[in-house]
Amino acid sequence: MRERSSVGVVCGLMALLGMLLTGCQSPSGGVAEDGRLGDPAAGGTGRAATTSPAPTRPSGYGAVFLAVGECSSFGTTSFTEVPCAGERAAARVVARHQGTVRDGPRCPATTDFVLHISEQRPSSDEDGDGAVPQGYACMRNLQPPHPGDPGGGGGPRTIVGDCVYGSGDGQVRETACDGAGERKPQYKVVRAVTERADCPGPTALYVRLGGKRPVGCARPL
């Protein structure tokens, strides 16, 4: 009985040695067919060679919610971040700021619309920190029309080249210069200056533009 036990141990060791030798003949890279790695205790160099790289997100998409250059789906109140090359993409972020529009930097002149982003603290988000701070994204449509262009009839800013009409309450509203809007244009902003005295002679209306040249000189149409 003692002799049979010894033979059994020797045979077991030989079988184990055969398995180890067979394992050393695995293809380059050291990863088994089932994709599993060997015992970490087997050696640091072997483990480093067989570790698969972690999956990475496509560049420019998903790292930060609606960062500059990324795209959103259709809608100004309900929207999602989508790949710019996808069929759901509607507009691209041209500027991104934290806080509120009232307190933050102004959007670029030809911005078509602004997306207001509420603060969120979900269990997980795009960058993995569990939070999306309050902010706003200045958007530019991927395809025409572009209401933020001069004379386009929309956009968050009034700029030189835009047309306006009197709203009846001492205010003016922007409308398309080509008359395609609901209201016909009455005035066109032809110049932006620092003070009213700098406007040309035929100026009939002063429009508040903001920025370094806050006065818009408008002439009648």
Coordinates of C-alpha atoms in Angstrom, one line a residue:
M1 CA 0.0 0.0 0.0
R2 CA 2.8 2.4 0.8
E3 CA 4.5 1.6 -2.5
R4 CA 1.3 2.2 -4.6
S5 CA 0.9 5.5 -2.8
S6 CA 4.4 6.6 -3.7
V7 CA 3.9 5.6 -7.3
G8 CA 0.7 7.6 -7.4
V9 CA 2.4 10.7 -6.1
V10 CA 5.2 10.4 -8.7
C11 CA 2.6 9.9 -11.5
G12 CA 0.7 12.9 -10.3
L13 CA 3.8 15.1 -10.3
M14 CA 4.7 14.0 -13.8
A15 CA 1.2 14.8 -15.0
L16 CA 1.4 18.2 -13.4
L17 CA 4.8 18.8 -15.0
G18 CA 3.4 17.9 -18.4
M19 CA 0.6 20.4 -18.0
L20 CA 3.0 23.1 -17.0
L21 CA 5.2 22.4 -20.0
T22 CA 2.2 22.4 -22.3
G23 CA 1.2 25.8 -20.8
C24 CA 4.6 27.2 -21.8
Q25 CA 3.8 26.4 -25.4
S26 CA 0.9 28.8 -25.6
P27 CA 0.9 31.4 -28.5
S28 CA 2.7 34.7 -28.3
G29 CA 1.0 37.0 -25.8
G30 CA 0.4 34.2 -23.2
V31 CA -3.4 34.4 -23.3
A32 CA -5.3 31.1 -23.2
E33 CA -8.1 30.4 -25.7
D34 CA -10.7 31.2 -23.1
G35 CA -9.2 34.7 -22.6
R36 CA -8.2 34.1 -18.9
L37 CA -4.9 35.1 -17.4
G38 CA -2.8 32.7 -15.3
D39 CA -2.2 32.8 -11.6
P40 CA -0.8 36.3 -10.6
A41 CA 1.7 34.5 -8.4
A42 CA 3.3 32.9 -11.4
G43 CA 5.4 36.0 -12.2
G44 CA 5.1 39.8 -12.8
T45 CA 6.6 39.8 -16.3
G46 CA 4.2 37.3 -17.7
R47 CA 1.2 39.1 -16.3
A48 CA 2.3 42.4 -17.7
A49 CA 2.7 40.9 -21.2
T50 CA -0.7 39.3 -21.1
T51 CA -2.8 42.2 -19.7
S52 CA -5.3 43.5 -22.2
P53 CA -5.6 47.3 -22.6
A54 CA -8.7 48.9 -21.0
P55 CA -11.3 50.0 -23.5
T56 CA -11.1 53.7 -24.3
R57 CA -13.9 56.2 -25.3
P58 CA -13.8 57.7 -28.8
S59 CA -11.8 60.9 -28.8
G60 CA -13.9 64.0 -28.4
Y61 CA -17.1 62.2 -27.3
G62 CA -18.2 61.4 -23.7
A63 CA -15.2 62.6 -21.7
V64 CA -17.0 65.7 -20.5
F65 CA -20.7 66.3 -21.0
L66 CA -21.1 68.5 -24.1
A67 CA -17.6 69.8 -24.2
V68 CA -16.5 72.1 -27.0
G69 CA -16.6 70.3 -30.4
E70 CA -19.1 67.7 -29.2
C71 CA -22.7 67.4 -30.6
S72 CA -26.2 67.2 -29.2
S73 CA -29.4 65.7 -30.5
F74 CA -32.4 67.8 -31.6
G75 CA -34.2 69.9 -29.1
T76 CA -33.4 72.9 -26.8
T77 CA -35.2 71.6 -23.7
S78 CA -34.7 67.8 -24.0
F79 CA -31.5 66.7 -25.6
T80 CA -28.7 64.2 -25.3
E81 CA -25.0 64.1 -26.2
V82 CA -24.5 62.1 -29.4
P83 CA -21.6 61.3 -31.8
C84 CA -21.2 64.2 -34.3
A85 CA -21.1 61.7 -37.2
G86 CA -24.3 60.0 -36.1
E87 CA -27.7 60.6 -37.7
R88 CA -29.1 62.1 -34.5
A89 CA -26.5 64.9 -34.3
A90 CA -28.1 68.3 -34.8
A91 CA -25.8 70.9 -33.4
R92 CA -22.2 71.3 -32.3
V93 CA -20.9 73.0 -29.1
V94 CA -18.9 76.1 -30.0
A95 CA -18.4 77.3 -26.5
R96 CA -19.0 75.8 -23.0
H97 CA -19.2 77.6 -19.7
Q98 CA -20.1 76.8 -16.1
G99 CA -22.7 78.8 -14.2
T100 CA -25.6 80.8 -15.8
V101 CA -25.8 82.8 -18.9
R102 CA -26.5 85.9 -16.9
D103 CA -23.3 85.6 -14.9
G104 CA -21.0 83.9 -17.4
P105 CA -19.2 84.8 -20.6
R106 CA -21.1 85.7 -23.7
C107 CA -21.6 83.1 -26.5
P108 CA -19.9 83.7 -29.8
A109 CA -21.7 86.1 -32.1
T110 CA -23.0 83.6 -34.6
T111 CA -24.3 81.1 -31.9
D112 CA -27.7 79.7 -33.1
F113 CA -29.0 78.8 -29.7
V114 CA -28.0 78.0 -26.1
L115 CA -28.5 74.8 -24.2
H116 CA -29.0 75.4 -20.4
I117 CA -27.5 72.5 -18.4
S118 CA -28.9 71.8 -15.0
E119 CA -26.7 70.5 -12.2
Q120 CA -27.0 66.7 -11.9
R121 CA -25.5 64.2 -9.5
P122 CA -26.3 60.8 -10.8
S123 CA -24.7 57.6 -9.6
S124 CA -22.5 57.7 -12.6
D125 CA -21.9 59.9 -15.6
E126 CA -19.7 60.3 -18.7
D127 CA -16.5 61.1 -16.8
G128 CA -17.2 58.9 -13.9
D129 CA -17.2 61.6 -11.1
G130 CA -20.9 61.3 -10.5
A131 CA -21.8 64.9 -11.3
V132 CA -22.5 67.4 -14.1
P133 CA -22.2 71.0 -13.0
Q134 CA -24.6 73.7 -13.9
G135 CA -23.6 75.5 -17.1
Y136 CA -24.6 76.3 -20.6
A137 CA -23.4 75.3 -24.1
C138 CA -23.4 77.7 -27.1
M139 CA -24.6 75.7 -30.1
R140 CA -24.2 76.0 -33.8
N141 CA -26.5 73.9 -36.1
L142 CA -24.7 71.4 -38.2
Q143 CA -26.9 72.2 -41.2
P144 CA -28.7 75.4 -42.3
P145 CA -30.6 77.4 -41.3
H146 CA -28.4 79.4 -39.0
P147 CA -30.6 81.9 -37.1
G148 CA -27.4 83.2 -35.4
D149 CA -26.0 84.5 -38.6
P150 CA -26.3 88.2 -39.5
G151 CA -29.9 88.8 -40.6
G152 CA -30.9 85.2 -39.7
G153 CA -33.7 86.3 -37.4
G154 CA -32.7 84.5 -34.2
G155 CA -29.8 83.5 -32.0
P156 CA -29.1 84.6 -28.4
R157 CA -27.3 87.8 -29.5
T158 CA -28.2 90.7 -31.7
I159 CA -25.3 91.6 -33.9
V160 CA -24.4 93.9 -36.8
G161 CA -26.4 92.8 -39.8
D162 CA -29.5 91.8 -37.8
C163 CA -33.0 93.2 -38.3
V164 CA -35.5 94.1 -35.7
Y165 CA -39.0 95.3 -35.2
G166 CA -40.7 97.3 -32.5
S167 CA -42.7 95.1 -30.1
G168 CA -44.9 97.9 -28.8
D169 CA -43.5 98.0 -25.3
G170 CA -40.5 100.1 -25.9
Q171 CA -38.5 97.0 -26.9
V172 CA -37.4 95.6 -30.1
R173 CA -37.3 92.0 -31.3
E174 CA -35.1 90.3 -33.8
T175 CA -36.6 89.0 -37.1
A176 CA -35.3 87.7 -40.4
C177 CA -34.0 90.5 -42.7
D178 CA -35.5 88.6 -45.8
G179 CA -39.0 88.9 -44.4
A180 CA -39.4 85.2 -44.0
G181 CA -40.2 85.6 -40.3
E182 CA -43.6 86.1 -38.6
R183 CA -42.9 89.8 -38.4
K184 CA -41.5 92.1 -41.1
P185 CA -38.2 93.9 -40.3
Q186 CA -38.4 97.6 -39.6
Y187 CA -34.8 98.4 -38.8
K188 CA -31.3 97.0 -39.6
V189 CA -28.3 97.2 -37.3
V190 CA -25.5 98.6 -39.5
R191 CA -22.8 99.4 -36.9
A192 CA -21.7 98.7 -33.3
V193 CA -20.2 101.5 -31.4
T194 CA -19.2 102.4 -27.8
E195 CA -21.5 105.5 -27.5
R196 CA -24.6 106.7 -29.3
A197 CA -22.7 109.8 -30.5
D198 CA -20.5 107.5 -32.6
C199 CA -23.5 106.3 -34.7
P200 CA -23.8 107.6 -38.3
G201 CA -26.3 110.4 -39.2
P202 CA -29.2 108.4 -40.6
T203 CA -29.5 106.3 -37.4
A204 CA -33.1 106.0 -36.3
L205 CA -32.8 103.5 -33.5
Y206 CA -30.3 102.5 -30.9
V207 CA -30.2 98.8 -30.0
R208 CA -28.5 97.4 -27.0
L209 CA -25.9 94.8 -28.0
G210 CA -23.6 94.4 -25.0
G211 CA -20.0 93.7 -25.1
K212 CA -17.2 96.1 -25.8
R213 CA -19.3 98.0 -28.3
P214 CA -22.7 97.9 -26.6
V215 CA -24.6 100.3 -28.9
G216 CA -26.1 99.1 -32.2
C217 CA -26.9 101.8 -34.7
A218 CA -30.0 100.8 -36.7
R219 CA -31.4 102.5 -39.8
P220 CA -35.0 102.2 -41.0
L221 CA -35.9 99.8 -43.9

